[in-house]
mmCIF file of C-alpha atoms in Angstrom:
data_model
loop_
_atom_site.group_PDB
_atom_site.id
_atom_site.type_symbol
_atom_site.label_atom_id
_atom_site.label_comp_id
_atom_site.label_asym_id
_atom_site.label_seq_id
_atom_site.Cartn_x
_atom_site.Cartn_y
_atom_site.Cartn_z
ATOM 1 C CA MET A 1 0.000 0.000 0.000
ATOM 2 C CA THR A 2 1.332 3.417 -0.983
ATOM 3 C CA THR A 3 -1.635 5.646 -0.043
ATOM 4 C CA LEU A 4 -3.667 5.757 3.165
ATOM 5 C CA ASN A 5 -6.628 8.046 3.892
ATOM 6 C CA ILE A 6 -8.136 7.474 7.335
ATOM 7 C CA SER A 7 -10.253 9.175 10.001
ATOM 8 C CA LEU A 8 -9.924 8.160 13.667
ATOM 9 C CA SER A 9 -13.054 8.925 15.684
ATOM 10 C CA SER A 10 -11.678 7.981 19.096
ATOM 11 C CA PHE A 11 -8.350 8.062 20.908
ATOM 12 C CA GLN A 12 -8.751 4.359 21.721
ATOM 13 C CA TYR A 13 -7.588 3.589 18.156
ATOM 14 C CA TRP A 14 -4.413 5.665 18.566
ATOM 15 C CA ASP A 15 -2.044 2.793 19.422
ATOM 16 C CA SER A 16 -3.549 0.472 16.814
ATOM 17 C CA PHE A 17 -3.155 3.121 14.133
ATOM 18 C CA PHE A 18 0.526 3.749 14.789
ATOM 19 C CA ASN A 19 1.225 0.041 15.114
ATOM 20 C CA PHE A 20 -0.378 -0.304 11.695
ATOM 21 C CA LEU A 21 1.899 2.411 10.275
ATOM 22 C CA ARG A 22 4.947 0.487 11.435
ATOM 23 C CA LYS A 23 4.011 -2.232 8.947
ATOM 24 C CA MET A 24 3.743 0.112 5.944
ATOM 25 C CA PRO A 25 7.301 0.959 4.829
ATOM 26 C CA ASN A 26 6.166 1.663 1.240
ATOM 27 C CA LEU A 27 3.638 4.330 2.194
ATOM 28 C CA ARG A 28 4.071 7.513 0.134
ATOM 29 C CA HIS A 29 0.924 9.489 0.933
ATOM 30 C CA LEU A 30 -0.715 9.634 4.377
ATOM 31 C CA LYS A 31 -3.878 11.620 5.069
ATOM 32 C CA VAL A 32 -5.350 11.323 8.562
ATOM 33 C CA GLU A 33 -7.981 13.127 10.608
ATOM 34 C CA PHE A 34 -7.955 12.801 14.391
ATOM 35 C CA CYS A 35 -11.423 13.603 15.766
ATOM 36 C CA SER A 36 -10.586 13.428 19.477
ATOM 37 C CA ILE A 37 -8.630 15.989 21.510
ATOM 38 C CA TYR A 38 -6.903 13.065 23.219
ATOM 39 C CA SER A 39 -5.328 11.943 19.930
ATOM 40 C CA TYR A 40 -2.964 14.891 19.499
ATOM 41 C CA VAL A 41 0.468 13.917 18.146
ATOM 42 C CA ASN A 42 3.226 16.519 18.426
ATOM 43 C CA GLY A 43 5.820 17.242 15.758
ATOM 44 C CA GLN A 44 8.629 15.328 17.431
ATOM 45 C CA ARG A 45 6.492 12.208 17.708
ATOM 46 C CA TRP A 46 5.517 12.447 14.028
ATOM 47 C CA GLU A 47 9.168 12.900 13.090
ATOM 48 C CA GLN A 48 10.213 9.763 14.970
ATOM 49 C CA ILE A 49 7.466 7.648 13.390
ATOM 50 C CA ILE A 50 8.258 8.821 9.859
ATOM 51 C CA LEU A 51 12.025 8.420 10.188
ATOM 52 C CA ASN A 52 11.759 4.970 11.748
ATOM 53 C CA TYR A 53 8.859 3.385 9.867
ATOM 54 C CA LEU A 54 7.843 5.483 6.833
ATOM 55 C CA PRO A 55 11.076 6.129 4.914
ATOM 56 C CA LYS A 56 9.305 6.628 1.563
ATOM 57 C CA LEU A 57 6.644 9.058 2.772
ATOM 58 C CA GLU A 58 6.423 12.026 0.400
ATOM 59 C CA ARG A 59 3.151 13.630 1.382
ATOM 60 C CA LEU A 60 1.679 14.070 4.865
ATOM 61 C CA GLN A 61 -1.728 15.638 5.483
ATOM 62 C CA PHE A 62 -3.410 15.721 8.867
ATOM 63 C CA LYS A 63 -5.943 17.537 11.015
ATOM 64 C CA MET A 64 -5.903 17.278 14.804
ATOM 65 C CA LEU A 65 -7.674 18.813 17.782
ATOM 66 C CA VAL A 66 -5.468 20.192 20.540
ATOM 67 C CA SER A 67 -6.730 20.784 24.074
ATOM 68 C CA LEU A 68 -6.078 24.295 25.432
ATOM 69 C CA ASN A 69 -5.927 25.780 28.899
ATOM 70 C CA ASN A 70 -8.735 28.366 28.877
ATOM 71 C CA ASP A 71 -7.671 29.862 32.204
ATOM 72 C CA LEU A 72 -4.726 31.626 30.569
ATOM 73 C CA GLU A 73 -4.614 35.264 29.553
ATOM 74 C CA GLU A 74 -4.586 36.009 25.818
ATOM 75 C CA GLU A 75 -0.808 36.539 25.709
ATOM 76 C CA GLU A 76 -0.169 33.328 27.645
ATOM 77 C CA GLU A 77 -2.514 31.404 25.358
ATOM 78 C CA GLU A 78 -0.556 32.575 22.328
ATOM 79 C CA GLN A 79 2.627 31.352 24.002
ATOM 80 C CA GLN A 80 0.900 27.992 24.444
ATOM 81 C CA ILE A 81 0.234 27.929 20.682
ATOM 82 C CA ASP A 82 3.884 28.800 19.984
ATOM 83 C CA ARG A 83 5.023 25.830 22.052
ATOM 84 C CA ILE A 84 2.794 23.547 19.968
ATOM 85 C CA LEU A 85 4.127 24.938 16.680
ATOM 86 C CA ASP A 86 7.757 24.821 17.832
ATOM 87 C CA LYS A 87 7.585 21.018 17.652
ATOM 88 C CA PHE A 88 6.990 21.410 13.900
ATOM 89 C CA ARG A 89 9.817 23.881 13.239
ATOM 90 C CA SER A 90 12.729 21.462 13.040
ATOM 91 C CA ARG A 91 14.915 20.968 9.970
ATOM 92 C CA PHE A 92 12.971 17.775 9.276
ATOM 93 C CA TRP A 93 9.725 19.728 8.799
ATOM 94 C CA LEU A 94 10.827 23.000 7.249
ATOM 95 C CA VAL A 95 13.918 22.136 5.185
ATOM 96 C CA GLU A 96 13.884 18.448 4.316
ATOM 97 C CA HIS A 97 10.165 18.068 3.566
ATOM 98 C CA HIS A 98 8.760 21.600 3.327
ATOM 99 C CA TRP A 99 5.809 20.496 5.443
ATOM 100 C CA PHE A 100 4.061 23.409 7.136
ATOM 101 C CA VAL A 101 1.321 23.384 9.758
ATOM 102 C CA GLN A 102 -1.159 25.949 11.013
ATOM 103 C CA CYS A 103 -2.958 26.273 14.331
ATOM 104 C CA ASP A 104 -6.332 28.051 14.591
ATOM 105 C CA TRP A 105 -7.858 28.867 17.950
ATOM 106 C CA ASN A 106 -10.624 30.887 19.543
ATOM 107 C CA LEU A 107 -10.553 32.498 22.979
ATOM 108 C CA HIS A 108 -14.024 31.124 23.694
ATOM 109 C CA ARG A 109 -13.322 27.483 22.848
ATOM 110 C CA GLU A 110 -11.473 24.773 24.743
ATOM 111 C CA CYS A 111 -9.498 23.371 21.848
ATOM 112 C CA ALA A 112 -7.509 24.466 18.822
ATOM 113 C CA ILE A 113 -7.278 22.844 15.410
ATOM 114 C CA LEU A 114 -3.867 21.957 14.011
ATOM 115 C CA TYR A 115 -3.494 20.997 10.353
ATOM 116 C CA THR A 116 -1.023 20.756 7.510
ATOM 117 C CA LEU A 117 -0.956 23.367 4.748
ATOM 118 C CA PRO A 118 -2.546 23.474 2.306
ATOM 119 C CA TYR A 119 -5.686 22.357 4.143
ATOM 120 C CA ALA A 120 -6.530 18.933 2.710
ATOM 121 C CA PHE A 121 -10.059 18.230 3.929
ATOM 122 C CA ASP A 122 -13.507 18.827 2.471
ATOM 123 C CA SER A 123 -15.123 20.543 5.475
ATOM 124 C CA PHE A 124 -14.100 23.428 7.738
ATOM 125 C CA ARG A 125 -15.615 24.951 10.902
ATOM 126 C CA PHE A 126 -15.036 28.683 11.241
ATOM 127 C CA TYR A 127 -15.883 30.051 14.700
ATOM 128 C CA SER A 128 -15.008 33.728 14.571
ATOM 129 C CA PRO A 129 -13.180 35.574 15.960
ATOM 130 C CA ILE A 130 -10.481 33.097 14.984
ATOM 131 C CA GLN A 131 -6.752 33.509 15.535
ATOM 132 C CA SER A 132 -4.115 31.715 13.497
ATOM 133 C CA LYS A 133 -0.400 31.011 13.526
ATOM 134 C CA SER A 134 1.608 28.808 11.201
ATOM 135 C CA THR A 135 5.114 27.598 10.465
ATOM 136 C CA SER A 136 4.765 28.632 6.826
ATOM 137 C CA PRO A 137 6.812 31.580 5.510
ATOM 138 C CA TYR A 138 3.980 32.354 3.078
ATOM 139 C CA ASP A 139 1.498 34.268 5.229
ATOM 140 C CA ASN A 140 -0.861 35.211 2.404
ATOM 141 C CA ASP A 141 -1.231 31.915 0.565
ATOM 142 C CA LEU A 142 -4.979 32.312 0.112
ATOM 143 C CA ARG A 143 -5.286 29.216 -2.085
ATOM 144 C CA SER A 144 -4.541 26.966 0.895
ATOM 145 C CA TYR A 145 -8.273 26.259 1.361
ATOM 146 C CA ASP A 146 -9.294 25.350 -2.183
ATOM 147 C CA ASN A 147 -10.149 21.794 -1.060
ATOM 148 C CA VAL A 148 -12.896 23.049 1.260
ATOM 149 C CA HIS A 149 -16.395 22.572 -0.164
ATOM 150 C CA SER A 150 -18.426 22.540 3.057
ATOM 151 C CA LEU A 151 -18.181 25.394 5.575
ATOM 152 C CA ILE A 152 -19.818 26.018 8.956
ATOM 153 C CA TYR A 153 -19.529 29.720 9.797
ATOM 154 C CA LYS A 154 -20.475 30.935 13.279
ATOM 155 C CA PRO A 155 -19.629 34.522 14.250
ATOM 156 C CA ARG A 156 -19.311 34.928 18.006
ATOM 157 C CA LEU A 157 -18.644 38.660 18.136
ATOM 158 C CA PHE A 158 -20.294 41.056 15.723
ATOM 159 C CA ASN A 159 -17.828 43.937 16.012
ATOM 160 C CA MET A 160 -14.338 42.664 15.298
ATOM 161 C CA SER A 161 -11.273 44.585 14.276
ATOM 162 C CA SER A 162 -9.145 41.657 13.153
ATOM 163 C CA SER A 163 -8.929 40.500 9.550
ATOM 164 C CA TYR A 164 -8.120 37.018 8.298
ATOM 165 C CA HIS A 165 -5.741 35.398 5.866
ATOM 166 C CA ILE A 166 -8.182 32.513 5.402
ATOM 167 C CA GLN A 167 -10.321 32.552 2.253
ATOM 168 C CA PHE A 168 -12.661 30.002 0.695
ATOM 169 C CA PHE A 169 -13.268 30.126 -3.060
ATOM 170 C CA ASN A 170 -14.977 26.775 -3.723
ATOM 171 C CA ILE A 171 -17.735 26.545 -1.114
ATOM 172 C CA GLN A 172 -20.669 24.380 -2.219
ATOM 173 C CA HIS A 173 -22.403 23.858 1.130
ATOM 174 C CA LEU A 174 -22.650 26.670 3.681
ATOM 175 C CA SER A 175 -24.115 26.646 7.191
ATOM 176 C CA ILE A 176 -24.217 30.152 8.626
ATOM 177 C CA GLU A 177 -25.607 32.022 11.628
ATOM 178 C CA PHE A 178 -26.883 35.576 11.262
ATOM 179 C CA PRO A 179 -26.050 38.352 11.896
ATOM 180 C CA ILE A 180 -22.718 38.077 10.124
ATOM 181 C CA ASN A 181 -19.806 40.442 10.674
ATOM 182 C CA ALA A 182 -18.084 42.843 8.317
ATOM 183 C CA HIS A 183 -15.302 40.368 7.465
ATOM 184 C CA PHE A 184 -17.604 37.653 6.119
ATOM 185 C CA LEU A 185 -17.285 38.652 2.458
ATOM 186 C CA SER A 186 -13.508 38.795 2.733
ATOM 187 C CA ILE A 187 -13.526 35.197 3.989
ATOM 188 C CA ILE A 188 -15.876 33.993 1.231
ATOM 189 C CA PRO A 189 -15.318 36.429 -1.666
ATOM 190 C CA ARG A 190 -17.713 34.678 -4.034
ATOM 191 C CA PHE A 191 -20.585 32.201 -3.985
ATOM 192 C CA ASP A 192 -20.715 31.033 -7.591
ATOM 193 C CA HIS A 193 -20.208 27.387 -6.507
ATOM 194 C CA LEU A 194 -22.748 27.475 -3.662
ATOM 195 C CA ILE A 195 -25.591 24.969 -4.113
ATOM 196 C CA SER A 196 -26.742 24.375 -0.518
ATOM 197 C CA LEU A 197 -27.434 26.954 2.217
ATOM 198 C CA ASP A 198 -28.333 26.395 5.870
ATOM 199 C CA ALA A 199 -29.176 29.863 7.276
ATOM 200 C CA LEU A 200 -29.998 30.346 10.960
ATOM 201 C CA SER A 201 -30.969 33.344 13.080
ATOM 202 C CA ASN A 202 -32.554 33.424 16.536
ATOM 203 C CA ASN A 203 -32.315 37.211 16.809
ATOM 204 C CA TYR A 204 -34.374 38.327 13.828
ATOM 205 C CA ASP A 205 -34.305 41.935 12.665
ATOM 206 C CA GLU A 206 -34.341 43.694 9.292
ATOM 207 C CA HIS A 207 -30.546 43.817 9.229
ATOM 208 C CA CYS A 208 -30.373 40.000 9.267
ATOM 209 C CA GLN A 209 -32.915 39.832 6.461
ATOM 210 C CA HIS A 210 -30.923 42.299 4.348
ATOM 211 C CA GLN A 211 -27.786 40.228 4.910
ATOM 212 C CA LEU A 212 -29.642 37.090 3.839
ATOM 213 C CA GLN A 213 -30.963 38.878 0.753
ATOM 214 C CA ASP A 214 -27.448 39.957 -0.215
ATOM 215 C CA LEU A 215 -26.167 36.402 0.161
ATOM 216 C CA LEU A 216 -29.000 35.003 -1.981
ATOM 217 C CA ASP A 217 -28.246 37.584 -4.675
ATOM 218 C CA ARG A 218 -24.640 36.356 -4.818
ATOM 219 C CA ALA A 219 -25.500 32.649 -5.190
ATOM 220 C CA PRO A 220 -26.867 31.980 -8.707
ATOM 221 C CA ARG A 221 -26.568 28.173 -8.469
ATOM 222 C CA LEU A 222 -28.332 27.726 -5.120
ATOM 223 C CA SER A 223 -30.722 24.759 -5.252
ATOM 224 C CA SER A 224 -31.239 23.765 -1.604
ATOM 225 C CA ILE A 225 -32.146 26.145 1.238
ATOM 226 C CA ARG A 226 -32.763 25.396 4.901
ATOM 227 C CA LEU A 227 -33.978 28.502 6.701
ATOM 228 C CA GLY A 228 -34.251 28.492 10.499
ATOM 229 C CA TRP A 229 -35.533 31.927 11.466
ATOM 230 C CA LYS A 230 -37.002 33.350 14.661
ATOM 231 C CA THR A 231 -40.049 34.730 12.842
ATOM 232 C CA LEU A 232 -41.373 33.750 9.429
ATOM 233 C CA THR A 233 -42.704 37.057 8.101
ATOM 234 C CA SER A 234 -44.285 37.904 4.761
ATOM 235 C CA SER A 235 -41.301 40.084 3.807
ATOM 236 C CA LEU A 236 -38.940 37.195 4.510
ATOM 237 C CA VAL A 237 -40.982 34.825 2.366
ATOM 238 C CA GLN A 238 -41.047 37.404 -0.433
ATOM 239 C CA LEU A 239 -37.255 37.131 -0.695
ATOM 240 C CA PHE A 240 -37.865 33.904 -2.569
ATOM 241 C CA ALA A 241 -40.808 35.108 -4.637
ATOM 242 C CA SER A 242 -38.869 38.090 -6.009
ATOM 243 C CA ARG A 243 -36.271 35.912 -7.747
ATOM 244 C CA ASN A 244 -36.394 34.129 -11.047
ATOM 245 C CA TRP A 245 -34.754 30.897 -9.943
ATOM 246 C CA SER A 246 -35.399 27.242 -9.211
ATOM 247 C CA VAL A 247 -34.869 25.944 -5.680
ATOM 248 C CA TYR A 248 -35.078 22.172 -5.750
ATOM 249 C CA GLN A 249 -35.389 21.750 -1.958
ATOM 250 C CA LEU A 250 -36.663 24.203 0.657
ATOM 251 C CA GLU A 251 -36.939 23.770 4.431
ATOM 252 C CA LEU A 252 -38.490 26.496 6.588
ATOM 253 C CA LEU A 253 -38.312 26.394 10.389
ATOM 254 C CA CYS A 254 -39.353 28.834 13.107
ATOM 255 C CA TYR A 255 -37.067 27.689 15.930
ATOM 256 C CA GLY A 256 -39.169 24.857 17.269
ATOM 257 C CA ARG A 257 -42.540 26.490 16.614
ATOM 258 C CA SER A 258 -45.018 25.068 14.145
ATOM 259 C CA LEU A 259 -46.146 27.115 11.160
ATOM 260 C CA ASN A 260 -49.727 28.322 11.481
ATOM 261 C CA ARG A 261 -52.254 28.347 8.661
ATOM 262 C CA GLN A 262 -51.533 31.947 7.638
ATOM 263 C CA GLN A 263 -47.823 31.198 7.310
ATOM 264 C CA CYS A 264 -48.578 28.052 5.315
ATOM 265 C CA ILE A 265 -50.684 30.100 2.893
ATOM 266 C CA MET A 266 -47.773 32.533 2.433
ATOM 267 C CA ILE A 267 -45.479 29.635 1.611
ATOM 268 C CA SER A 268 -47.923 27.985 -0.784
ATOM 269 C CA ASN A 269 -48.148 31.262 -2.706
ATOM 270 C CA ILE A 270 -44.412 31.541 -3.357
ATOM 271 C CA ILE A 271 -43.422 27.884 -3.819
ATOM 272 C CA PRO A 272 -44.805 27.583 -7.391
ATOM 273 C CA SER A 273 -42.771 30.596 -8.531
ATOM 274 C CA ILE A 274 -39.483 29.000 -7.462
ATOM 275 C CA HIS A 275 -40.391 25.545 -8.853
ATOM 276 C CA CYS A 276 -39.660 23.827 -5.531
ATOM 277 C CA LYS A 277 -39.860 20.036 -5.772
ATOM 278 C CA VAL A 278 -38.994 19.025 -2.179
ATOM 279 C CA LEU A 279 -40.505 20.874 0.790
ATOM 280 C CA ASN A 280 -39.714 20.291 4.487
ATOM 281 C CA LEU A 281 -41.925 21.943 7.140
ATOM 282 C CA MET A 282 -43.220 21.693 10.702
ATOM 283 C CA ILE A 283 -46.887 22.689 10.743
ATOM 284 C CA ALA A 284 -49.602 23.184 13.349
ATOM 285 C CA ASN A 285 -52.572 21.748 11.458
ATOM 286 C CA ARG A 286 -52.749 18.693 9.215
ATOM 287 C CA THR A 287 -55.209 20.318 6.809
ATOM 288 C CA CYS A 288 -52.350 22.512 5.574
ATOM 289 C CA ILE A 289 -50.785 19.401 4.066
ATOM 290 C CA LEU A 290 -53.722 19.003 1.710
ATOM 291 C CA GLU A 291 -53.503 22.643 0.645
ATOM 292 C CA PHE A 292 -49.819 22.252 -0.207
ATOM 293 C CA ILE A 293 -50.472 19.170 -2.316
ATOM 294 C CA ASN A 294 -53.441 20.659 -4.157
ATOM 295 C CA THR A 295 -51.817 24.015 -5.013
ATOM 296 C CA MET A 296 -48.236 23.065 -5.875
ATOM 297 C CA ASN A 297 -47.931 21.422 -9.268
ATOM 298 C CA HIS A 298 -44.137 21.162 -9.148
ATOM 299 C CA LEU A 299 -44.027 19.482 -5.732
ATOM 300 C CA ARG A 300 -42.705 15.913 -5.795
ATOM 301 C CA ALA A 301 -41.880 15.266 -2.124
ATOM 302 C CA LEU A 302 -43.248 16.672 1.118
ATOM 303 C CA ASN A 303 -41.622 15.987 4.499
ATOM 304 C CA ILE A 304 -43.862 17.140 7.337
ATOM 305 C CA ARG A 305 -43.829 17.212 11.118
ATOM 306 C CA CYS A 306 -47.327 17.917 12.389
ATOM 307 C CA GLN A 307 -48.112 19.345 15.830
ATOM 308 C CA ASN A 308 -51.353 17.361 16.251
ATOM 309 C CA ASP A 309 -49.775 14.080 15.159
ATOM 310 C CA GLU A 310 -50.903 11.682 17.888
ATOM 311 C CA SER A 311 -49.277 8.639 16.289
ATOM 312 C CA SER A 312 -45.774 10.067 16.779
ATOM 313 C CA ARG A 313 -46.369 10.440 20.528
ATOM 314 C CA SER A 314 -47.810 7.022 21.206
ATOM 315 C CA ALA A 315 -45.250 4.245 21.452
ATOM 316 C CA GLN A 316 -48.055 1.668 21.886
ATOM 317 C CA SER A 317 -49.946 2.688 18.771
ATOM 318 C CA THR A 318 -49.997 -0.021 16.107
ATOM 319 C CA GLN A 319 -51.807 2.117 13.553
ATOM 320 C CA ASP A 320 -50.512 5.357 12.103
ATOM 321 C CA GLU A 321 -53.570 7.576 12.324
ATOM 322 C CA LEU A 322 -52.090 10.568 10.471
ATOM 323 C CA CYS A 323 -50.718 8.554 7.548
ATOM 324 C CA THR A 324 -54.016 6.690 7.238
ATOM 325 C CA TRP A 325 -55.969 9.954 7.253
ATOM 326 C CA LEU A 326 -53.711 11.470 4.592
ATOM 327 C CA GLN A 327 -54.011 8.430 2.348
ATOM 328 C CA GLN A 328 -57.798 8.593 2.578
ATOM 329 C CA GLN A 329 -57.880 12.305 1.787
ATOM 330 C CA ILE A 330 -55.679 12.252 -1.293
ATOM 331 C CA SER A 331 -56.240 8.793 -2.769
ATOM 332 C CA SER A 332 -58.908 10.029 -5.168
ATOM 333 C CA THR A 333 -56.673 12.809 -6.525
ATOM 334 C CA PHE A 334 -53.183 11.275 -6.390
ATOM 335 C CA SER A 335 -53.499 7.535 -6.771
ATOM 336 C CA THR A 336 -49.744 6.905 -6.835
ATOM 337 C CA THR A 337 -48.787 8.948 -3.768
ATOM 338 C CA LYS A 338 -46.584 7.020 -1.347
ATOM 339 C CA ILE A 339 -46.751 7.896 2.355
ATOM 340 C CA THR A 340 -44.242 6.638 4.929
ATOM 341 C CA ARG A 341 -43.038 7.671 8.362
ATOM 342 C CA ARG A 342 -39.624 8.029 9.941
ATOM 343 C CA ASP A 343 -39.927 8.877 13.640
ATOM 344 C CA THR A 344 -41.907 12.144 13.784
ATOM 345 C CA ILE A 345 -41.558 12.941 10.067
ATOM 346 C CA VAL A 346 -44.246 11.954 7.591
ATOM 347 C CA ARG A 347 -42.853 11.597 4.087
ATOM 348 C CA MET A 348 -44.958 11.874 0.957
ATOM 349 C CA TRP A 349 -43.863 11.160 -2.619
ATOM 350 C CA ILE A 350 -46.260 12.728 -5.116
ATOM 351 C CA HIS A 351 -46.576 11.517 -8.713
#
């Protein structure tokens, strides 16, 4: 074997993994993700393993979590990061192999993330304000994150003075919390590859809606939207109606609250204009399901959680009352509709 790509979910596999590496002298490319903070391997340990057991290794890519002491002052915490990076500043790393690592950390989180450059993994979690240090002499190598296609972006402080050298140009799937800060568009300069958006806000105001509108305007290829908003207003719904686009899948949530009949009517009015084929909702009244089916010609799948769904609450129930009721109501109109249940979600395929 010359190539190994592996993800270790628990530190209990640590010893087995490195024992396995000892039996792979022909390995040339190693890519590994450590998902536990107890699996951190410092630079000296890596150096020993590679020199002793992986003599042909040409390419090393890793991502590790590093536990931090949150009781330290900001200056002391940065010194802690320097001590971590110093283990990767030997001649072995910088001169012989030109392998560089970066450490990202946040003052409000208990761990840092340490990874090789360029970043080699598909997904990235960005909890701003983020601080970074690396062993690379190329501070502004903005193409280091071209492999990232899925990004979770969570701003912790709205007013920040720091800027970032991290940029993402190829994001396809974005999960984001509003409001966003002023540096967001410098981190993601363009959205021409974006196809899936998960947008959340539990502090709704017009500013958040304007930010969402700007993001939607910048994403011409967007086909799947999951919107979790504090309040589903008519102006928010009209964001979708005012665009000449096709959204294949749409999910609308109101932070744990079911959509009432008036809100369902608003949605049913705009869905045909965006040619939505898959709709995910949590509703208060089952009769709204029938209205969706009867008014949306493009709809092909409907995934519903219903507030008055007694079958989902009764573990002893042998008959699914809601699914039976739906089948009776629509059988005369849609003879090929398939209705199933998964936990609290009723799924309908409409033909």
